[in-house]
PDB file of C-alpha atoms and ligand atoms in Angstrom:
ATOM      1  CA  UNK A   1      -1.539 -21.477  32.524  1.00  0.00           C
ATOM      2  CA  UNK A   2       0.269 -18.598  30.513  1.00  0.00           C
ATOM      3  CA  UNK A   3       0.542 -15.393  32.521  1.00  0.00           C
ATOM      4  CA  UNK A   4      -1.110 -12.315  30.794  1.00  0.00           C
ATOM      5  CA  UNK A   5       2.395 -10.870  31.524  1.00  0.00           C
ATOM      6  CA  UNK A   6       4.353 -12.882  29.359  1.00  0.00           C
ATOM      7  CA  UNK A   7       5.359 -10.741  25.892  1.00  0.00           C
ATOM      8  CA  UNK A   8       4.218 -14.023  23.961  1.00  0.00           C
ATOM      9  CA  UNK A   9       1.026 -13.842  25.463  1.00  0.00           C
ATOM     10  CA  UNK A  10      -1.387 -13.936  23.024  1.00  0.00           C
ATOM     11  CA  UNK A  11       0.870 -16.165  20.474  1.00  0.00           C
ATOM     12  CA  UNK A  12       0.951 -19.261  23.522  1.00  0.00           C
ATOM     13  CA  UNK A  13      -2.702 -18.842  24.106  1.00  0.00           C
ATOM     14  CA  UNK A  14      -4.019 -19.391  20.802  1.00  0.00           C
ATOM     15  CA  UNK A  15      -0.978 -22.784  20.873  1.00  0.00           C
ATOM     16  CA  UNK A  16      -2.758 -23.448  23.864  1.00  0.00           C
ATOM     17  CA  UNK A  17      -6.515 -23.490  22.732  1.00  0.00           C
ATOM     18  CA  UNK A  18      -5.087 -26.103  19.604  1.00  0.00           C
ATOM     19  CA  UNK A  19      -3.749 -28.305  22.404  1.00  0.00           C
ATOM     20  CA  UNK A  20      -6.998 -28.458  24.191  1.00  0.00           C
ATOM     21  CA  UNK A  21      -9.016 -28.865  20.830  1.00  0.00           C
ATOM     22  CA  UNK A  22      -6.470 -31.261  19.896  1.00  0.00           C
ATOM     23  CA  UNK A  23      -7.149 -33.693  23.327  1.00  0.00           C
ATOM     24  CA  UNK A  24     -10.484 -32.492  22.904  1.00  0.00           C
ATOM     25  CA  UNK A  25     -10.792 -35.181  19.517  1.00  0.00           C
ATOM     26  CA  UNK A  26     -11.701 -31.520  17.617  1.00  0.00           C
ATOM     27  CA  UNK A  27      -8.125 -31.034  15.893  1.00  0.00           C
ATOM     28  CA  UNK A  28      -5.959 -33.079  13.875  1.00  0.00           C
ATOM     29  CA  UNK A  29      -2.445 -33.290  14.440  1.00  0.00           C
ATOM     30  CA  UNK A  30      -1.952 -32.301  10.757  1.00  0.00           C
ATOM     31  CA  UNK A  31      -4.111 -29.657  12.270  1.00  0.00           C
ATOM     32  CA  UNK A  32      -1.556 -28.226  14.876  1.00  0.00           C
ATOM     33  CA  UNK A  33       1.295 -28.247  12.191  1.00  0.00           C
ATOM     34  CA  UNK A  34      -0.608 -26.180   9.755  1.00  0.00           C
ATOM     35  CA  UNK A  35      -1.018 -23.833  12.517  1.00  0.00           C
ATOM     36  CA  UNK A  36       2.621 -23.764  12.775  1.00  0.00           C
ATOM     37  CA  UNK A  37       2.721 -22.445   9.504  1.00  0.00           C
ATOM     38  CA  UNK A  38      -0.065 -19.799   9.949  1.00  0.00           C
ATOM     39  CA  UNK A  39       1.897 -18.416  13.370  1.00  0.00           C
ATOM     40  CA  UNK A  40       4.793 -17.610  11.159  1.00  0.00           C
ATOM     41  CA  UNK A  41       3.262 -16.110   8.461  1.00  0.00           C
ATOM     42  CA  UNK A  42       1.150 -14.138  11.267  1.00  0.00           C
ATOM     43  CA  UNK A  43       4.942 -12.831  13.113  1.00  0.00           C
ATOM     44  CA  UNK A  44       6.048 -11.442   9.238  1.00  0.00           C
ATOM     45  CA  UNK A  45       2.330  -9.795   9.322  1.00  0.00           C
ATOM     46  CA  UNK A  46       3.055  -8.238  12.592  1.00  0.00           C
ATOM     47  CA  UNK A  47       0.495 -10.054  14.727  1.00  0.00           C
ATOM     48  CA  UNK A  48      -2.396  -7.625  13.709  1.00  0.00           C
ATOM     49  CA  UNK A  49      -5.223  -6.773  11.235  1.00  0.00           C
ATOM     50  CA  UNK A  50      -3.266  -4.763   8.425  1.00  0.00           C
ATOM     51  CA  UNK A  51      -5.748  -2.157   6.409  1.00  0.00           C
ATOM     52  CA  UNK A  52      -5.118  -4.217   3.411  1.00  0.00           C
ATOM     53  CA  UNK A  53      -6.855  -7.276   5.592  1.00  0.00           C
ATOM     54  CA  UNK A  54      -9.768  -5.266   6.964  1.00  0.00           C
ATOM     55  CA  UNK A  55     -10.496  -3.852   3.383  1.00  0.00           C
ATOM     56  CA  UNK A  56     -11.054  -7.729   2.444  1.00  0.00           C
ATOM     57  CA  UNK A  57     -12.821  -8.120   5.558  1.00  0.00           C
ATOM     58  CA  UNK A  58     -15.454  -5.552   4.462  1.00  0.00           C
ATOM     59  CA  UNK A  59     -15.580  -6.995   0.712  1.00  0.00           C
ATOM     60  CA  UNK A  60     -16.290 -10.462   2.336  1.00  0.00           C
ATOM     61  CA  UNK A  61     -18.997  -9.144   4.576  1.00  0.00           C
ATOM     62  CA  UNK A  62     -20.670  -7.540   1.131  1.00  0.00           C
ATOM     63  CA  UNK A  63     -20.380 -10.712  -0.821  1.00  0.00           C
ATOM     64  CA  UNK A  64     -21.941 -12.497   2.145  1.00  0.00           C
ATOM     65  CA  UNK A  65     -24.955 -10.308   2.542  1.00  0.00           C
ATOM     66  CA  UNK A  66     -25.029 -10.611  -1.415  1.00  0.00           C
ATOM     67  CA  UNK A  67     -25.686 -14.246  -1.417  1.00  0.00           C
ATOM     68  CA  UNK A  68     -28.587 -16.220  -1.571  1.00  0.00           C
ATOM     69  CA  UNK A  69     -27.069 -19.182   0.344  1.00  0.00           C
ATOM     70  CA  UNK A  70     -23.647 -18.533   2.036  1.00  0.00           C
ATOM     71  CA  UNK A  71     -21.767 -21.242   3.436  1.00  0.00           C
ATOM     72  CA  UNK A  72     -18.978 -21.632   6.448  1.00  0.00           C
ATOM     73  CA  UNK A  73     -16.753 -24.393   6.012  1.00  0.00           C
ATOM     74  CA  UNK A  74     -15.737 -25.419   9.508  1.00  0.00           C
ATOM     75  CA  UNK A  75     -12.429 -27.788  10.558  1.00  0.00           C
ATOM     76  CA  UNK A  76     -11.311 -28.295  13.803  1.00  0.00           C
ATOM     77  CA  UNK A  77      -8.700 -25.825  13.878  1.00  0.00           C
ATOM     78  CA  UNK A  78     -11.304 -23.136  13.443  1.00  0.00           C
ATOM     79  CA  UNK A  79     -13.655 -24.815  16.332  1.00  0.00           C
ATOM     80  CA  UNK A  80     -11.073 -24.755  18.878  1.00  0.00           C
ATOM     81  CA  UNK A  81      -9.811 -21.159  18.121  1.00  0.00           C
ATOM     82  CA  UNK A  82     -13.086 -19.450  17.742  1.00  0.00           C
ATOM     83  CA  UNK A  83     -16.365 -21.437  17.545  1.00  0.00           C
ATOM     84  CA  UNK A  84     -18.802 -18.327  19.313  1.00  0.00           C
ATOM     85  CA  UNK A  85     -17.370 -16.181  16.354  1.00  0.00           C
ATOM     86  CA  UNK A  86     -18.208 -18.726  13.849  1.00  0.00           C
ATOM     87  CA  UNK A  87     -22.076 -19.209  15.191  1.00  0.00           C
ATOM     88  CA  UNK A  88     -22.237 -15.316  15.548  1.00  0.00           C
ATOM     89  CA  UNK A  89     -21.169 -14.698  11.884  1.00  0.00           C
ATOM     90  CA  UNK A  90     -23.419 -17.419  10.420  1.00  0.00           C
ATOM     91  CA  UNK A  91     -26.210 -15.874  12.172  1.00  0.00           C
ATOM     92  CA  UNK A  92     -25.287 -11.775  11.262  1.00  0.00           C
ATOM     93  CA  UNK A  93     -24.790 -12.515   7.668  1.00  0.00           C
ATOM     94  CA  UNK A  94     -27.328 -15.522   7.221  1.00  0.00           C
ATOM     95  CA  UNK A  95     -24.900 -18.432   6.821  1.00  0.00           C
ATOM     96  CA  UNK A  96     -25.370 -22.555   6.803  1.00  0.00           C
ATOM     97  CA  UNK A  97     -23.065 -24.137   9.010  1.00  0.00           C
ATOM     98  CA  UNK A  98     -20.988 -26.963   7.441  1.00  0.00           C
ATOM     99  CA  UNK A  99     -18.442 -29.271   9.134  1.00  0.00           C
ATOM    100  CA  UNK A 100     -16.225 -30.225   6.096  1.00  0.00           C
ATOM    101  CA  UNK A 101     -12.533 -32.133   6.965  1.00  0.00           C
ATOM    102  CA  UNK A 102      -9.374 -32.175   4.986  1.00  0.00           C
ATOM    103  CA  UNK A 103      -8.690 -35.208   7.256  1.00  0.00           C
ATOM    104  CA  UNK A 104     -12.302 -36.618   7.028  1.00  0.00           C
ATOM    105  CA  UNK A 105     -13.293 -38.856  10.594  1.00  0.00           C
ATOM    106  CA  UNK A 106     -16.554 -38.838  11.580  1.00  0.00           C
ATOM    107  CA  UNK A 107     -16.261 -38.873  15.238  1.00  0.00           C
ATOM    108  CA  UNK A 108     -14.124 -35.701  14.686  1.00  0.00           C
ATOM    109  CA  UNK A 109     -16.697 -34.335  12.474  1.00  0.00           C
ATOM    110  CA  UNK A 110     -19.321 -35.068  15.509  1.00  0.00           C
ATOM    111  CA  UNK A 111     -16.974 -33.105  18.306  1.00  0.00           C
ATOM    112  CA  UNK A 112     -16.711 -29.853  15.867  1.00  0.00           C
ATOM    113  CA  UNK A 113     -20.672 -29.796  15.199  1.00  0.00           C
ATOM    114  CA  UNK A 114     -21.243 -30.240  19.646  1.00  0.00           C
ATOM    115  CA  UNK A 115     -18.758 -27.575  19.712  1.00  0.00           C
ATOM    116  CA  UNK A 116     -20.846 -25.175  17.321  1.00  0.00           C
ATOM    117  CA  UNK A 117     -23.843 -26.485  19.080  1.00  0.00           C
ATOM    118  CA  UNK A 118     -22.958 -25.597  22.591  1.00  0.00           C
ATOM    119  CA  UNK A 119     -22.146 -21.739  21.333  1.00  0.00           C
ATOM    120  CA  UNK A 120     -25.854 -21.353  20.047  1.00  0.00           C
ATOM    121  CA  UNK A 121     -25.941 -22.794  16.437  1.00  0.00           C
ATOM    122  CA  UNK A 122     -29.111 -24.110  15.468  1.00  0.00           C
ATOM    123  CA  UNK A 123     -28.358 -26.189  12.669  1.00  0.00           C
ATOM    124  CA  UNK A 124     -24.681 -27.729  11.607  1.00  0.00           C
ATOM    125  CA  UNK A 125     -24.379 -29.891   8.233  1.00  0.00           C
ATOM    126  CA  UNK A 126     -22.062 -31.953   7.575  1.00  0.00           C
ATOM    127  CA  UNK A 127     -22.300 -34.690  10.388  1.00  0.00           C
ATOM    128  CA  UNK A 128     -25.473 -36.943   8.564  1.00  0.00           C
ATOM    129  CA  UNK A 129     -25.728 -39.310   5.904  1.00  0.00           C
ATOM    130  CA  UNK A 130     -26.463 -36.292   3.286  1.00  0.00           C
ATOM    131  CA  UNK A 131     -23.383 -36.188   1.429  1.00  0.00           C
ATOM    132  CA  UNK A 132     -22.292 -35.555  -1.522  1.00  0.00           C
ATOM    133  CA  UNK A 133     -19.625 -35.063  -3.731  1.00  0.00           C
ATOM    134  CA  UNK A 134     -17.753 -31.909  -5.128  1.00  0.00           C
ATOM    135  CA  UNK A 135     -16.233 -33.051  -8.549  1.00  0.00           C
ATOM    136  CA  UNK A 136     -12.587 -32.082  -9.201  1.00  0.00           C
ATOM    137  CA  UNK A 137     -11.203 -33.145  -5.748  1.00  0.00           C
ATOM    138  CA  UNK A 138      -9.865 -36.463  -4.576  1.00  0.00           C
ATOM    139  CA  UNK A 139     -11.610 -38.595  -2.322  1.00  0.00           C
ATOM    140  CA  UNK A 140     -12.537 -38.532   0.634  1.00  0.00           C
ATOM    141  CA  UNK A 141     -11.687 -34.913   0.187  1.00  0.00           C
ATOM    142  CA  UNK A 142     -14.640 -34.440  -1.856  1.00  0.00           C
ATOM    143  CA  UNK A 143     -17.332 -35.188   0.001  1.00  0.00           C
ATOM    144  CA  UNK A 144     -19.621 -32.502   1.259  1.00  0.00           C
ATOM    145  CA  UNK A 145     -23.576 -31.604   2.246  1.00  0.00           C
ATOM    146  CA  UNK A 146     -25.865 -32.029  -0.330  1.00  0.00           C
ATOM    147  CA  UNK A 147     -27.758 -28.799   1.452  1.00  0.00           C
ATOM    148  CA  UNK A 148     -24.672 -27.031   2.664  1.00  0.00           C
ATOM    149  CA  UNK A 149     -21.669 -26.741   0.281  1.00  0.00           C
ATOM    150  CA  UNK A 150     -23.030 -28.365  -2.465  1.00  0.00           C
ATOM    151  CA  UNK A 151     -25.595 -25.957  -2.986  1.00  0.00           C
ATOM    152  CA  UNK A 152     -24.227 -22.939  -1.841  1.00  0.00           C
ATOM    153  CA  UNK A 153     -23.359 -19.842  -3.971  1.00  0.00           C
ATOM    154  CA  UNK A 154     -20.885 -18.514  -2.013  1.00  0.00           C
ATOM    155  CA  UNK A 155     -18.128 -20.868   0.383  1.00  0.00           C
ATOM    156  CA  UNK A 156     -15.773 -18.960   3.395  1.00  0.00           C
ATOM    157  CA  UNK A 157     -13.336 -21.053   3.759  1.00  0.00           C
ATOM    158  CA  UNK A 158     -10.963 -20.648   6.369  1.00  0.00           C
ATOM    159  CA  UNK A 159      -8.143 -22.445   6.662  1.00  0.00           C
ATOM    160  CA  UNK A 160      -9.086 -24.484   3.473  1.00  0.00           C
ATOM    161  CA  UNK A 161      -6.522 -26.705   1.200  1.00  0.00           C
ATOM    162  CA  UNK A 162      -5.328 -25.470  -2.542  1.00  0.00           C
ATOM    163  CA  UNK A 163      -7.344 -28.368  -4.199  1.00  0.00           C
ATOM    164  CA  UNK A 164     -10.047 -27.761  -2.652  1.00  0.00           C
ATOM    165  CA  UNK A 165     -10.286 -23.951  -2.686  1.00  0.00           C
ATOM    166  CA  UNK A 166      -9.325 -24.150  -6.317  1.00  0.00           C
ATOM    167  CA  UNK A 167     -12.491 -27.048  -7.053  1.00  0.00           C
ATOM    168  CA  UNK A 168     -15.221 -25.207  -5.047  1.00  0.00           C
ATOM    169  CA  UNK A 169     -14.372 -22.098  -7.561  1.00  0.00           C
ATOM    170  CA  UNK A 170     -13.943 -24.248 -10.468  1.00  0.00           C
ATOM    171  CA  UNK A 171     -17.802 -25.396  -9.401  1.00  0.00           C
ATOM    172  CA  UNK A 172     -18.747 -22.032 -10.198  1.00  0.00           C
ATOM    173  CA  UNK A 173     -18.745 -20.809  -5.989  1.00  0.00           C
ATOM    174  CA  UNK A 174     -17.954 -17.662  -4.742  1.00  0.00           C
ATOM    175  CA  UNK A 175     -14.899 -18.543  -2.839  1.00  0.00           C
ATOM    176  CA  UNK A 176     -14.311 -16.067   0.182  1.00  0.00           C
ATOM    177  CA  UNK A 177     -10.745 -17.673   1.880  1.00  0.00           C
ATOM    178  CA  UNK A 178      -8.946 -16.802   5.531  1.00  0.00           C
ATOM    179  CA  UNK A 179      -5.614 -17.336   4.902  1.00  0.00           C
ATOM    180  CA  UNK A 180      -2.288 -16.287   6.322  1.00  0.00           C
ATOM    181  CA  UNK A 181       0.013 -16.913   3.487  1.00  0.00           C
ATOM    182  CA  UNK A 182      -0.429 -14.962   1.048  1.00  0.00           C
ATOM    183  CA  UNK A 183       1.446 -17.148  -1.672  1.00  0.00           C
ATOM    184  CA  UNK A 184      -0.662 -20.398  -0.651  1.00  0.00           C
ATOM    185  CA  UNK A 185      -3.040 -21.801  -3.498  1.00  0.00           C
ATOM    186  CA  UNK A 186      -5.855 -21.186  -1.398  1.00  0.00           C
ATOM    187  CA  UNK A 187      -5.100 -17.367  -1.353  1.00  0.00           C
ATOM    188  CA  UNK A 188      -4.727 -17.026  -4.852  1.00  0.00           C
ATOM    189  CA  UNK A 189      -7.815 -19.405  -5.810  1.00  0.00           C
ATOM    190  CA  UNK A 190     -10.511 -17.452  -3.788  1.00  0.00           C
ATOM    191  CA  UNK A 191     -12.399 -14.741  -4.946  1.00  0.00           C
ATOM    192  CA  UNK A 192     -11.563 -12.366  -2.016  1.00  0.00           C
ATOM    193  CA  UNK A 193      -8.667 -13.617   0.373  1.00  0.00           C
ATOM    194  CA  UNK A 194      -8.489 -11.819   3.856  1.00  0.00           C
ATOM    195  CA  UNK A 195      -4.447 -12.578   5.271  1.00  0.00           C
ATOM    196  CA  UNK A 196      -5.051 -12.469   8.104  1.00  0.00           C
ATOM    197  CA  UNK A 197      -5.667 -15.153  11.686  1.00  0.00           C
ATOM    198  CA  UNK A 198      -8.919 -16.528  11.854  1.00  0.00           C
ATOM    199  CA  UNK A 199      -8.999 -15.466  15.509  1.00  0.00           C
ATOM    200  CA  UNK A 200      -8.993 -11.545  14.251  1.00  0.00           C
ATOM    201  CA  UNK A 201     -11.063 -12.267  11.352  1.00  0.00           C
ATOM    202  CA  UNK A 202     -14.261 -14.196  12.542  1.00  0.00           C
ATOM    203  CA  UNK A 203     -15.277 -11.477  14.950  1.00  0.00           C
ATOM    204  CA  UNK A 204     -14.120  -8.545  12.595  1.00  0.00           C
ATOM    205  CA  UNK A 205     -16.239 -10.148  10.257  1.00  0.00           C
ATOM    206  CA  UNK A 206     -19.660 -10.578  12.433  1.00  0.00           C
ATOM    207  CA  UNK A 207     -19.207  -7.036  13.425  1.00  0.00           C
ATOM    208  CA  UNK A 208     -19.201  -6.088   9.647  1.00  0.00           C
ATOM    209  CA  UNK A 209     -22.057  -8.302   8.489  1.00  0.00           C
ATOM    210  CA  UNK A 210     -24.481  -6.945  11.169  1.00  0.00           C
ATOM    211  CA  UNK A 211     -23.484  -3.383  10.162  1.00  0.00           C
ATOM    212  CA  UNK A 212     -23.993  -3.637   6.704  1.00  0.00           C
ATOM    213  CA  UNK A 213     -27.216  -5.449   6.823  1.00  0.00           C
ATOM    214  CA  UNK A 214     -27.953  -1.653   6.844  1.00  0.00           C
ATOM    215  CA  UNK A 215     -26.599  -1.220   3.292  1.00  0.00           C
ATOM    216  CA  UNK A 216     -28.944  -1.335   0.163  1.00  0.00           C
ATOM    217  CA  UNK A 217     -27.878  -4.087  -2.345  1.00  0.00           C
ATOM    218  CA  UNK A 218     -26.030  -0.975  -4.519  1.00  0.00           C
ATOM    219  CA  UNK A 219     -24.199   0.276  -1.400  1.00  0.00           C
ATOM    220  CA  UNK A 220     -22.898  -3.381  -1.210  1.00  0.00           C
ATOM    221  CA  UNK A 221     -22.110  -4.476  -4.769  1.00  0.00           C
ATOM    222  CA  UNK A 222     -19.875  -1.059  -4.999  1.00  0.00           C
ATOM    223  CA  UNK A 223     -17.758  -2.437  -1.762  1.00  0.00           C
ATOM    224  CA  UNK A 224     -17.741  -5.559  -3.049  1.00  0.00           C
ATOM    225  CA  UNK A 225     -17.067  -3.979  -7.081  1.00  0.00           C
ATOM    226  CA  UNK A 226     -14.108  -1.852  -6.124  1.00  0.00           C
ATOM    227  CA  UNK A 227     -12.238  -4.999  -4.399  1.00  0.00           C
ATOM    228  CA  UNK A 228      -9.441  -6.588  -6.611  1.00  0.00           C
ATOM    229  CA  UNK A 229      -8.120  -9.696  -4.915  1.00  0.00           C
ATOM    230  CA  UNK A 230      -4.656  -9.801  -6.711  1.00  0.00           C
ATOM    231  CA  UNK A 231      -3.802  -6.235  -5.848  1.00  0.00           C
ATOM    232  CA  UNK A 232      -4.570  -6.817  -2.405  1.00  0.00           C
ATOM    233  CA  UNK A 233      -2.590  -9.848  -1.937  1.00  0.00           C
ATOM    234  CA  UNK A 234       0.027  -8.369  -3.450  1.00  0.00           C
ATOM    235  CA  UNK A 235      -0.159  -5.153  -0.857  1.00  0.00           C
ATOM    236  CA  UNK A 236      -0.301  -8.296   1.806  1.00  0.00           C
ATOM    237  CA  UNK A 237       2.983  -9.880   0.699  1.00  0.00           C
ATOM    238  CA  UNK A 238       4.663  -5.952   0.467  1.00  0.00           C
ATOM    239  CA  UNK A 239       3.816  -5.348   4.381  1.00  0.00           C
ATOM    240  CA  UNK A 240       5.622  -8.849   5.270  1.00  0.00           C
ATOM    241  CA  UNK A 241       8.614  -7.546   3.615  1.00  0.00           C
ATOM    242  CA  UNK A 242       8.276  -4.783   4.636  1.00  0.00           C
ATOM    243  CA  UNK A 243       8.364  -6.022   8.605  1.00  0.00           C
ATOM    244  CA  UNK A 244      11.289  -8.517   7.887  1.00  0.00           C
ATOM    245  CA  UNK A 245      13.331  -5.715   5.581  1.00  0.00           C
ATOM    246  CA  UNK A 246      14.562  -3.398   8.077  1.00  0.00           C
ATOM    247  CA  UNK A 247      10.868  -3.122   9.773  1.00  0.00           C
ATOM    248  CA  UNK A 248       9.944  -3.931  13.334  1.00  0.00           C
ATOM    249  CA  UNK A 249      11.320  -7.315  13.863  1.00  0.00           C
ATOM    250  CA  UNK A 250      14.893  -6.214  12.342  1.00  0.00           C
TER     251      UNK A 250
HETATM  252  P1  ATP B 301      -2.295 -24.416  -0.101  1.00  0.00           P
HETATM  253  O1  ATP B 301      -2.748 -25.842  -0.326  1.00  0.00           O
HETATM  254  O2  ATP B 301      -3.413 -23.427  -0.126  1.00  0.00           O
HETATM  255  O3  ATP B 301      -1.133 -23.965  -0.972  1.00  0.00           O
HETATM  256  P2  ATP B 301      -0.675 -25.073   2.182  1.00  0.00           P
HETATM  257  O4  ATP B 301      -0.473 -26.456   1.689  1.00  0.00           O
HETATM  258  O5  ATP B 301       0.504 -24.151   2.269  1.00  0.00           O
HETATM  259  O6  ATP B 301      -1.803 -24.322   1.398  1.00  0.00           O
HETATM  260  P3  ATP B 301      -2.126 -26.120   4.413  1.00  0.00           P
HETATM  261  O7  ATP B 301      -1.176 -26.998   5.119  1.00  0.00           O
HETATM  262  O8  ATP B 301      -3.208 -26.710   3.565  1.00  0.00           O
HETATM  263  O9  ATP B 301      -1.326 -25.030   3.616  1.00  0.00           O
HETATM  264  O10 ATP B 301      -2.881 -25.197   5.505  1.00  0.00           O
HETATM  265  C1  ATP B 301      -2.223 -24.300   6.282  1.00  0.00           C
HETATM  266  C2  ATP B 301      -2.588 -22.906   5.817  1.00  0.00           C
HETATM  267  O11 ATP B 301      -3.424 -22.299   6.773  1.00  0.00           O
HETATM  268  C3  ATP B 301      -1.322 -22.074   5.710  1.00  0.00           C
HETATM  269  O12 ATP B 301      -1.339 -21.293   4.546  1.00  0.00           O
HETATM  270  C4  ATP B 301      -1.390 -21.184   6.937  1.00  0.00           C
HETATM  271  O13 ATP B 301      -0.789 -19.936   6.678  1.00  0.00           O
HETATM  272  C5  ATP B 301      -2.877 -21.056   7.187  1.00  0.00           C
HETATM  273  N1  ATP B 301      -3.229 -20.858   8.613  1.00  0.00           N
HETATM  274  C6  ATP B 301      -2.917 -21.654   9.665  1.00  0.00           C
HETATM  275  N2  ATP B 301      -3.420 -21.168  10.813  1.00  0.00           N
HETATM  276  C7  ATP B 301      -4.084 -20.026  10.487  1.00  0.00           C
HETATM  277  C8  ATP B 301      -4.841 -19.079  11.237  1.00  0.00           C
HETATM  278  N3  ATP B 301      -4.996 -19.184  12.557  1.00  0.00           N
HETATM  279  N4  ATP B 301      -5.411 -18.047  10.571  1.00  0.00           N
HETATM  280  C9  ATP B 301      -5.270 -17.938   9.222  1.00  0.00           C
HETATM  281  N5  ATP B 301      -4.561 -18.790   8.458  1.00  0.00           N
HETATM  282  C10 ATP B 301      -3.978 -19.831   9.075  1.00  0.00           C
END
């Protein structure tokens, strides 16, 4: 146990939450070292939701409540950090829950979905014998749900591969990616890119999604209009610099 005291708190909690979805058969070990990545990307961000990141947030939540059939694309890492997050923002905004692997194991795939299941989701795809396959990717990389992913308009993706980012747009998806490098080929891919961690984003995001369901449809397609995804990863990248150059960690 990590005492709330210690200055790394929050940073060895969220380590400590992979761990336990790691024994839990939830996350890869592939899993924990992208996460290593992510945590250092997060310490050049400053460890908190920049404006530039909630101004994403709030485009995402739009394009969301825009979409006829929204889909959350759900890995283990995401599971063991926040899985009550994930089943609240799936129902706020509407989504299909789908269990889709970069590592692709089936008893892993079964863990994440009893993990979704125990924090209230009614229905996760991904774990059955409907699959199908998403052209431009490699398999097993490719596979997906026939009813989830396949047939979705618009994908979140958080914590998703370049490839596969790049060949859900290429299929003509709305591509909403959770990303902490702002460089990666996931970032620059998606449609709208939040930099930010997943464990800031998921419940940022539910919160927005069950405001806006207030919002008529030409309240939402100006938020989501005036969003420009380049700009804003560039203003992303700026505020890392910005933190390393002479900023708060100098
Ligand atoms: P790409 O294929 O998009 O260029 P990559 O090969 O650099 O990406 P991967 O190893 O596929 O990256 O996945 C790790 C990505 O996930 C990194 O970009 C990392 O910043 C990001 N990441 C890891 N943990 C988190 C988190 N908790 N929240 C948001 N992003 C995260």
């Amino acid at each position: 146990m990590i005492p709330p005291t210690h200055p790394r708190y929050e940073s060895l909690r969220i380590r400590e939450m992979l761990a336990g979805g790691f024994e839990a058969g939830a996350v890869a070990a592939e899993g924990l070292m992208a996460h290593g990545r992510g945590e250092a990307f997060d310490y050049m961000l400053g460890e908190e939701s920049t404006i530039t990141a909630q101004r994403a947030a709030h485009a995402a939540a739009a394009a969301l409540l825009l979409s006829a059939k929204p889909v959350i694309s759900v890995n283990g890492n995401l599971a063991a950090l926040c899985a009550a997050d994930t089943v609240q923002l799936a129902e706020a905004a509407g989504c299909g829950l789908e269990v889709n692997l970069f590592y692709d194991d089936i008893r892993r795939r079964r863990v994440i979905a009893g993990m979704l299941r125990r924090k209230g989701a009614a229905e996760v795809l991904g774990t059955e014998e409907d699959r199908a396959t998403l052209p431009g990717t490699d398999s097993p990389r490719r596979l997906v749900s026939a009813r989830g992913i396949l047939a979705a308009d618009t994908v979140l993706v958080p914590l998703e591969d370049g490839d596969r980012a790049e060949a859900l747009a290429a299929a003509g998806k709305r591509v909403i990616a959770i990303d902490l490098n702002p460089a990666s080929r996931t970032a620059r891919a998606a449609h709208i890119t939040i930099v930010d961690n997943v464990v800031r984003v998921m419940p940022r995001l539910a919160q927005y999604c069950s405001q806006m369901t207030q919002y008529d449809e030409g309240s939402l397609r100006a938020v989501l209009g005036a969003f420009r995804n380049d700009t804003n990863l560039a203003e992303s990248s700026r505020t890392m610099a910005r933190n390393f150059g002479g900023g708060r960690h100098a």
